[in-house]
CSV table of N, CA and C in Angstrom, one decimal:
chain,number,residue,atom,x,y,z
A,577,MET,N,1.7,-20.1,37.3
A,577,MET,CA,0.6,-20.0,38.2
A,577,MET,C,-0.5,-19.2,37.5
A,578,ALA,N,-1.7,-19.6,37.6
A,578,ALA,CA,-2.9,-19.0,37.0
A,578,ALA,C,-3.2,-17.7,37.7
A,579,LYS,N,-3.7,-16.7,36.9
A,579,LYS,CA,-4.1,-15.4,37.5
A,579,LYS,C,-5.6,-15.5,37.7
A,580,ASN,N,-6.1,-14.6,38.6
A,580,ASN,CA,-7.5,-14.6,38.8
A,580,ASN,C,-8.3,-14.1,37.6
A,581,ASN,N,-9.5,-14.6,37.4
A,581,ASN,CA,-10.3,-14.2,36.3
A,581,ASN,C,-9.7,-14.2,34.9
A,582,ASP,N,-8.9,-15.3,34.6
A,582,ASP,CA,-8.3,-15.3,33.3
A,582,ASP,C,-9.0,-16.4,32.4
A,583,GLY,N,-10.2,-16.6,32.6
A,583,GLY,CA,-11.0,-17.5,31.7
A,583,GLY,C,-11.6,-18.7,32.4
A,584,PRO,N,-12.5,-19.3,31.8
A,584,PRO,CA,-13.3,-20.4,32.4
A,584,PRO,C,-12.4,-21.6,32.8
A,585,GLN,N,-11.3,-21.8,32.1
A,585,GLN,CA,-10.4,-22.9,32.5
A,585,GLN,C,-9.8,-22.8,33.9
A,586,ASN,N,-9.9,-21.6,34.5
A,586,ASN,CA,-9.4,-21.3,35.8
A,586,ASN,C,-10.5,-20.8,36.7
A,587,GLY,N,-11.7,-21.2,36.5
A,587,GLY,CA,-12.8,-20.8,37.3
A,587,GLY,C,-13.4,-19.5,37.1
A,588,GLY,N,-13.0,-18.9,36.0
A,588,GLY,CA,-13.6,-17.6,35.6
A,588,GLY,C,-15.0,-17.8,35.0
A,589,ALA,N,-15.7,-16.7,34.8
A,589,ALA,CA,-17.1,-16.7,34.2
A,589,ALA,C,-17.0,-17.1,32.7
A,590,ILE,N,-18.0,-17.9,32.3
A,590,ILE,CA,-18.2,-18.3,30.9
A,590,ILE,C,-19.1,-17.3,30.3
A,591,GLU,N,-18.5,-16.5,29.3
A,591,GLU,CA,-19.3,-15.5,28.6
A,591,GLU,C,-20.2,-16.2,27.6
A,592,GLN,N,-21.5,-15.8,27.5
A,592,GLN,CA,-22.4,-16.3,26.6
A,592,GLN,C,-22.4,-15.5,25.3
A,593,PRO,N,-22.4,-16.2,24.2
A,593,PRO,CA,-22.4,-15.5,22.9
A,593,PRO,C,-23.7,-14.6,22.8
A,594,ASP,N,-23.5,-13.4,22.2
A,594,ASP,CA,-24.6,-12.5,21.9
A,594,ASP,C,-24.8,-12.4,20.4
A,595,PHE,N,-25.6,-13.4,20.0
A,595,PHE,CA,-25.8,-13.6,18.5
A,595,PHE,C,-26.6,-12.4,18.0
A,596,GLU,N,-27.6,-11.9,18.7
A,596,GLU,CA,-28.4,-10.8,18.3
A,596,GLU,C,-27.5,-9.5,18.0
A,597,LYS,N,-26.6,-9.2,18.9
A,597,LYS,CA,-25.8,-8.1,18.7
A,597,LYS,C,-24.8,-8.3,17.5
A,598,ALA,N,-24.3,-9.5,17.4
A,598,ALA,CA,-23.5,-9.8,16.3
A,598,ALA,C,-24.2,-9.6,15.0
A,599,ALA,N,-25.5,-10.0,14.9
A,599,ALA,CA,-26.3,-9.9,13.7
A,599,ALA,C,-26.5,-8.4,13.4
A,600,ARG,N,-26.8,-7.6,14.4
A,600,ARG,CA,-27.1,-6.2,14.2
A,600,ARG,C,-25.8,-5.5,13.7
A,601,LEU,N,-24.6,-5.9,14.2
A,601,LEU,CA,-23.4,-5.3,13.7
A,601,LEU,C,-23.2,-5.6,12.3
A,602,LEU,N,-23.4,-6.9,11.9
A,602,LEU,CA,-23.3,-7.3,10.5
A,602,LEU,C,-24.2,-6.5,9.6
A,603,LYS,N,-25.4,-6.4,10.0
A,603,LYS,CA,-26.4,-5.7,9.2
A,603,LYS,C,-26.2,-4.2,9.1
A,604,HIS,N,-25.9,-3.6,10.2
A,604,HIS,CA,-25.9,-2.1,10.2
A,604,HIS,C,-24.5,-1.5,10.1
A,605,ASP,N,-23.4,-2.3,10.3
A,605,ASP,CA,-22.1,-1.7,10.2
A,605,ASP,C,-21.3,-2.4,9.0
A,606,VAL,N,-21.3,-3.7,9.0
A,606,VAL,CA,-20.4,-4.4,8.0
A,606,VAL,C,-21.0,-4.3,6.6
A,607,LYS,N,-22.3,-4.6,6.5
A,607,LYS,CA,-22.9,-4.5,5.1
A,607,LYS,C,-22.8,-3.2,4.4
A,608,PRO,N,-23.1,-2.1,5.1
A,608,PRO,CA,-22.9,-0.8,4.4
A,608,PRO,C,-21.5,-0.5,4.1
A,609,ALA,N,-20.6,-0.9,5.0
A,609,ALA,CA,-19.2,-0.7,4.7
A,609,ALA,C,-18.7,-1.5,3.5
A,610,GLU,N,-19.2,-2.7,3.4
A,610,GLU,CA,-18.9,-3.6,2.2
A,610,GLU,C,-19.4,-3.0,0.9
A,611,GLU,N,-20.6,-2.4,1.0
A,611,GLU,CA,-21.1,-1.8,-0.2
A,611,GLU,C,-20.3,-0.6,-0.7
A,612,LYS,N,-19.8,0.2,0.3
A,612,LYS,CA,-19.0,1.4,0.0
A,612,LYS,C,-17.7,0.9,-0.6
A,613,VAL,N,-17.1,-0.2,0.0
A,613,VAL,CA,-15.8,-0.7,-0.5
A,613,VAL,C,-16.0,-1.2,-1.9
A,614,GLY,N,-17.1,-1.8,-2.2
A,614,GLY,CA,-17.4,-2.3,-3.6
A,614,GLY,C,-17.4,-1.2,-4.6
A,615,GLU,N,-18.1,-0.1,-4.2
A,615,GLU,CA,-18.2,1.1,-5.1
A,615,GLU,C,-16.8,1.7,-5.3
A,616,HIS,N,-16.1,1.9,-4.2
A,616,HIS,CA,-14.7,2.5,-4.4
A,616,HIS,C,-13.8,1.5,-5.2
A,617,ALA,N,-14.0,0.2,-4.9
A,617,ALA,CA,-13.1,-0.7,-5.7
A,617,ALA,C,-13.4,-0.6,-7.2
A,618,GLN,N,-14.7,-0.4,-7.5
A,618,GLN,CA,-15.0,-0.3,-9.0
A,618,GLN,C,-14.4,1.0,-9.6
A,619,VAL,N,-14.4,2.1,-8.8
A,619,VAL,CA,-13.8,3.3,-9.3
A,619,VAL,C,-12.3,3.1,-9.5
A,620,MET,N,-11.7,2.4,-8.5
A,620,MET,CA,-10.2,2.2,-8.6
A,620,MET,C,-9.9,1.3,-9.8
A,621,SER,N,-10.7,0.2,-10.0
A,621,SER,CA,-10.5,-0.7,-11.1
A,621,SER,C,-10.6,0.0,-12.4
A,622,THR,N,-11.6,0.9,-12.6
A,622,THR,CA,-11.7,1.6,-13.8
A,622,THR,C,-10.5,2.5,-14.0
A,623,ALA,N,-10.0,3.2,-13.0
A,623,ALA,CA,-8.9,4.0,-13.1
A,623,ALA,C,-7.6,3.2,-13.5
A,624,TYR,N,-7.4,2.1,-12.9
A,624,TYR,CA,-6.3,1.3,-13.3
A,624,TYR,C,-6.4,0.7,-14.7
A,625,LYS,N,-7.6,0.4,-15.2
A,625,LYS,CA,-7.8,0.0,-16.6
A,625,LYS,C,-7.4,1.1,-17.5
A,626,THR,N,-7.8,2.4,-17.2
A,626,THR,CA,-7.5,3.5,-18.0
A,626,THR,C,-6.0,3.8,-18.0
A,627,ILE,N,-5.4,3.6,-16.8
A,627,ILE,CA,-3.9,3.8,-16.8
A,627,ILE,C,-3.2,2.8,-17.7
A,628,LYS,N,-3.7,1.6,-17.8
A,628,LYS,CA,-3.1,0.6,-18.6
A,628,LYS,C,-3.4,0.8,-20.1
A,629,LYS,N,-4.7,1.1,-20.4
A,629,LYS,CA,-5.1,1.2,-21.8
A,629,LYS,C,-4.8,2.5,-22.5
A,630,ASP,N,-5.1,3.6,-21.8
A,630,ASP,CA,-4.9,5.0,-22.3
A,630,ASP,C,-3.6,5.6,-22.1
A,631,CYS,N,-3.0,5.3,-20.9
A,631,CYS,CA,-1.7,5.9,-20.5
A,631,CYS,C,-0.5,5.0,-20.9
A,632,HIS,N,-0.8,3.7,-21.2
A,632,HIS,CA,0.2,2.7,-21.6
A,632,HIS,C,1.2,2.6,-20.5
A,633,VAL,N,0.8,2.5,-19.2
A,633,VAL,CA,1.6,2.4,-18.0
A,633,VAL,C,1.2,1.1,-17.3
A,634,ASN,N,2.2,0.3,-16.9
A,634,ASN,CA,1.9,-0.9,-16.1
A,634,ASN,C,1.1,-0.5,-14.8
A,635,PRO,N,-0.1,-1.0,-14.6
A,635,PRO,CA,-0.9,-0.6,-13.5
A,635,PRO,C,-0.2,-1.0,-12.1
A,636,ALA,N,0.5,-2.1,-12.1
A,636,ALA,CA,1.1,-2.5,-10.8
A,636,ALA,C,2.3,-1.5,-10.5
A,637,ALA,N,3.0,-1.1,-11.5
A,637,ALA,CA,4.1,-0.1,-11.3
A,637,ALA,C,3.5,1.2,-10.9
A,638,ALA,N,2.4,1.6,-11.5
A,638,ALA,CA,1.7,2.9,-11.1
A,638,ALA,C,1.2,2.8,-9.7
A,639,LYS,N,0.7,1.7,-9.3
A,639,LYS,CA,0.2,1.5,-7.9
A,639,LYS,C,1.3,1.6,-6.9
A,640,LEU,N,2.4,1.0,-7.2
A,640,LEU,CA,3.6,1.0,-6.4
A,640,LEU,C,4.2,2.4,-6.3
A,641,ALA,N,4.3,3.1,-7.4
A,641,ALA,CA,4.8,4.4,-7.4
A,641,ALA,C,3.9,5.4,-6.5
A,642,TYR,N,2.6,5.2,-6.7
A,642,TYR,CA,1.7,6.0,-5.9
A,642,TYR,C,1.8,5.7,-4.4
A,643,LYS,N,2.0,4.4,-4.1
A,643,LYS,CA,2.1,4.0,-2.7
A,643,LYS,C,3.4,4.7,-2.1
A,644,LEU,N,4.5,4.6,-2.9
A,644,LEU,CA,5.8,5.2,-2.4
A,644,LEU,C,5.7,6.7,-2.3
A,645,SER,N,4.9,7.4,-3.1
A,645,SER,CA,4.7,8.8,-3.1
A,645,SER,C,4.0,9.3,-1.8
A,646,ARG,N,3.3,8.4,-1.2
A,646,ARG,CA,2.6,8.8,0.1
A,646,ARG,C,3.3,8.4,1.3
A,647,GLN,N,4.5,7.7,1.2
A,647,GLN,CA,5.3,7.4,2.4
A,647,GLN,C,6.2,8.5,2.8
A,648,SER,N,6.8,8.4,4.0
A,648,SER,CA,7.8,9.3,4.4
A,648,SER,C,9.1,9.1,3.6
A,649,GLU,N,9.9,10.2,3.5
A,649,GLU,CA,11.1,10.1,2.7
A,649,GLU,C,12.0,9.0,3.2
A,650,GLU,N,12.1,8.8,4.5
A,650,GLU,CA,12.9,7.8,5.1
A,650,GLU,C,12.5,6.4,4.7
A,651,LYS,N,11.2,6.1,4.7
A,651,LYS,CA,10.7,4.8,4.3
A,651,LYS,C,10.9,4.6,2.8
A,652,THR,N,10.6,5.6,2.0
A,652,THR,CA,10.8,5.5,0.6
A,652,THR,C,12.3,5.2,0.3
A,653,ASP,N,13.2,6.0,0.9
A,653,ASP,CA,14.6,5.8,0.7
A,653,ASP,C,15.0,4.3,1.0
A,654,ASP,N,14.6,3.8,2.2
A,654,ASP,CA,14.9,2.5,2.6
A,654,ASP,C,14.4,1.5,1.6
A,655,TYR,N,13.1,1.6,1.2
A,655,TYR,CA,12.5,0.7,0.2
A,655,TYR,C,13.3,0.7,-1.1
A,656,LEU,N,13.5,1.9,-1.7
A,656,LEU,CA,14.2,2.0,-3.0
A,656,LEU,C,15.6,1.5,-2.9
A,657,ARG,N,16.3,1.7,-1.8
A,657,ARG,CA,17.7,1.2,-1.7
A,657,ARG,C,17.6,-0.4,-1.6
A,658,SER,N,16.7,-0.9,-0.9
A,658,SER,CA,16.5,-2.3,-0.8
A,658,SER,C,16.1,-2.9,-2.2
A,659,LEU,N,15.2,-2.2,-2.9
A,659,LEU,CA,14.8,-2.7,-4.2
A,659,LEU,C,15.9,-2.7,-5.2
A,660,ARG,N,16.7,-1.6,-5.2
A,660,ARG,CA,17.8,-1.5,-6.1
A,660,ARG,C,18.9,-2.6,-5.8
A,661,GLY,N,19.2,-2.9,-4.5
A,661,GLY,CA,20.1,-3.9,-4.2
A,661,GLY,C,19.6,-5.3,-4.6
A,662,MET,N,18.3,-5.5,-4.4
A,662,MET,CA,17.8,-6.8,-4.7
A,662,MET,C,17.7,-7.0,-6.3
A,663,LEU,N,17.5,-5.9,-7.0
A,663,LEU,CA,17.5,-6.0,-8.5
A,663,LEU,C,18.9,-6.4,-9.0
A,664,GLU,N,19.9,-5.8,-8.4
A,664,GLU,CA,21.3,-6.1,-8.7
A,664,GLU,C,21.6,-7.5,-8.4
A,665,ALA,N,21.2,-8.0,-7.1
A,665,ALA,CA,21.5,-9.3,-6.7
A,665,ALA,C,20.9,-10.4,-7.5
A,666,LEU,N,19.7,-10.1,-8.0
A,666,LEU,CA,18.9,-11.0,-8.8
A,666,LEU,C,19.1,-10.8,-10.3
A,667,ASN,N,20.0,-9.9,-10.7
A,667,ASN,CA,20.3,-9.6,-12.1
A,667,ASN,C,19.1,-9.2,-12.9
A,668,VAL,N,18.3,-8.3,-12.3
A,668,VAL,CA,17.1,-7.9,-13.0
A,668,VAL,C,17.3,-6.4,-13.3
A,669,GLY,N,17.0,-6.1,-14.6
A,669,GLY,CA,17.1,-4.7,-15.0
A,669,GLY,C,16.4,-4.5,-16.3
A,670,ILE,N,16.5,-3.3,-16.8
A,670,ILE,CA,15.9,-3.0,-18.1
A,670,ILE,C,16.9,-3.3,-19.2
A,671,THR,N,16.4,-4.0,-20.2
A,671,THR,CA,17.2,-4.4,-21.4
A,671,THR,C,17.4,-3.1,-22.2
A,672,ARG,N,18.5,-3.1,-22.9
A,672,ARG,CA,18.8,-2.0,-23.8
A,672,ARG,C,17.8,-1.8,-24.9
A,673,ASP,N,17.4,-0.5,-25.1
A,673,ASP,CA,16.4,-0.2,-26.1
A,673,ASP,C,17.1,0.2,-27.3
A,674,LEU,N,16.9,-0.6,-28.4
A,674,LEU,CA,17.6,-0.4,-29.7
A,674,LEU,C,17.3,1.0,-30.3
A,675,VAL,N,16.1,1.6,-30.1
A,675,VAL,CA,15.8,2.9,-30.6
A,675,VAL,C,16.7,3.9,-29.9
A,676,ASP,N,16.8,3.8,-28.6
A,676,ASP,CA,17.7,4.7,-27.9
A,676,ASP,C,19.1,4.6,-28.3
A,677,GLU,N,19.6,3.4,-28.5
A,677,GLU,CA,21.0,3.1,-28.9
A,677,GLU,C,21.2,3.8,-30.3
A,678,ALA,N,20.3,3.6,-31.2
A,678,ALA,CA,20.4,4.1,-32.5
A,678,ALA,C,20.5,5.7,-32.5
A,679,GLU,N,19.7,6.3,-31.6
A,679,GLU,CA,19.7,7.7,-31.5
A,679,GLU,C,20.8,8.2,-30.6
A,680,GLY,N,21.6,7.3,-30.0
A,680,GLY,CA,22.7,7.7,-29.2
A,680,GLY,C,22.3,8.2,-27.8
A,681,ALA,N,21.1,8.0,-27.4
A,681,ALA,CA,20.6,8.5,-26.1
A,681,ALA,C,21.0,7.5,-25.0
A,682,GLU,N,21.4,8.0,-23.9
A,682,GLU,CA,21.7,7.2,-22.7
A,682,GLU,C,20.5,6.8,-22.0
A,683,SER,N,20.5,5.6,-21.4
A,683,SER,CA,19.3,5.2,-20.7
A,683,SER,C,19.2,5.9,-19.3
A,684,ALA,N,18.0,6.2,-18.9
A,684,ALA,CA,17.8,6.8,-17.6
A,684,ALA,C,18.1,5.8,-16.5
A,685,PRO,N,18.5,6.3,-15.3
A,685,PRO,CA,18.6,5.4,-14.2
A,685,PRO,C,17.3,4.8,-13.8
A,686,ILE,N,17.3,3.5,-13.4
A,686,ILE,CA,16.0,2.9,-13.0
A,686,ILE,C,15.4,3.6,-11.9
A,687,ILE,N,16.2,4.1,-10.9
A,687,ILE,CA,15.6,4.8,-9.8
A,687,ILE,C,16.2,6.2,-9.8
A,688,PRO,N,15.3,7.2,-10.1
A,688,PRO,CA,15.9,8.6,-10.1
A,688,PRO,C,16.2,9.1,-8.7
A,689,THR,N,17.2,10.0,-8.7
A,689,THR,CA,17.5,10.6,-7.4
A,689,THR,C,16.8,12.0,-7.4
A,690,VAL,N,16.4,12.4,-6.2
A,690,VAL,CA,15.7,13.7,-6.0
A,690,VAL,C,16.4,14.4,-4.8
A,691,GLU,N,16.2,15.7,-4.7
A,691,GLU,CA,16.7,16.5,-3.6
A,691,GLU,C,15.8,16.2,-2.4
A,692,ARG,N,16.4,16.1,-1.2
A,692,ARG,CA,15.6,15.9,0.0
A,692,ARG,C,14.9,17.2,0.3
A,693,THR,N,13.7,17.1,0.8
A,693,THR,CA,13.0,18.3,1.2
A,693,THR,C,13.4,18.8,2.5
A,694,ALA,N,13.4,20.1,2.8
A,694,ALA,CA,13.8,20.6,4.1
A,694,ALA,C,12.8,20.2,5.1
A,695,PRO,N,13.3,19.8,6.3
A,695,PRO,CA,12.3,19.5,7.4
A,695,PRO,C,11.6,20.7,7.8
A,696,VAL,N,10.3,20.5,8.2
A,696,VAL,CA,9.5,21.6,8.7
A,696,VAL,C,9.4,21.5,10.2
A,697,LEU,N,9.8,22.5,10.9
A,697,LEU,CA,9.7,22.5,12.4
A,697,LEU,C,8.4,23.1,12.8
A,698,GLU,N,7.8,22.4,13.8
A,698,GLU,CA,6.5,22.8,14.3
A,698,GLU,C,6.7,23.7,15.5
A,699,THR,N,5.8,24.7,15.7
A,699,THR,CA,5.9,25.6,16.8
A,699,THR,C,5.1,25.0,17.9
A,700,ILE,N,5.7,24.9,19.1
A,700,ILE,CA,5.1,24.4,20.3
A,700,ILE,C,4.8,25.5,21.3
A,701,ASN,N,3.6,25.7,21.7
A,701,ASN,CA,3.2,26.8,22.6
A,701,ASN,C,3.4,26.3,24.0
């Protein structure tokens, strides 16, 4: 059964488009935001190029590690456990490094373990 005022198909009012307001929003809100996004995207792009060329680190891996560093411990733990399980299931891993083998060094685990931080209790007045 139809509800009252749930659209023109049931006898409700037909809203007229406000093209002028939409144009103002595009010019005054969207355009400046797009310009700022473009500037910030350029800064980020330059940083990722530097990470790749100067630091010799895969930019996608750096981006993922940074994203994980900003998540809660619980979300990060869940993600990394799932990633590790999927890597094993798909038989994906790091191949043995001949230099490490020649030096007798053991390979580091793909996902390091860290100590959990102590929870911080908030004081409620």
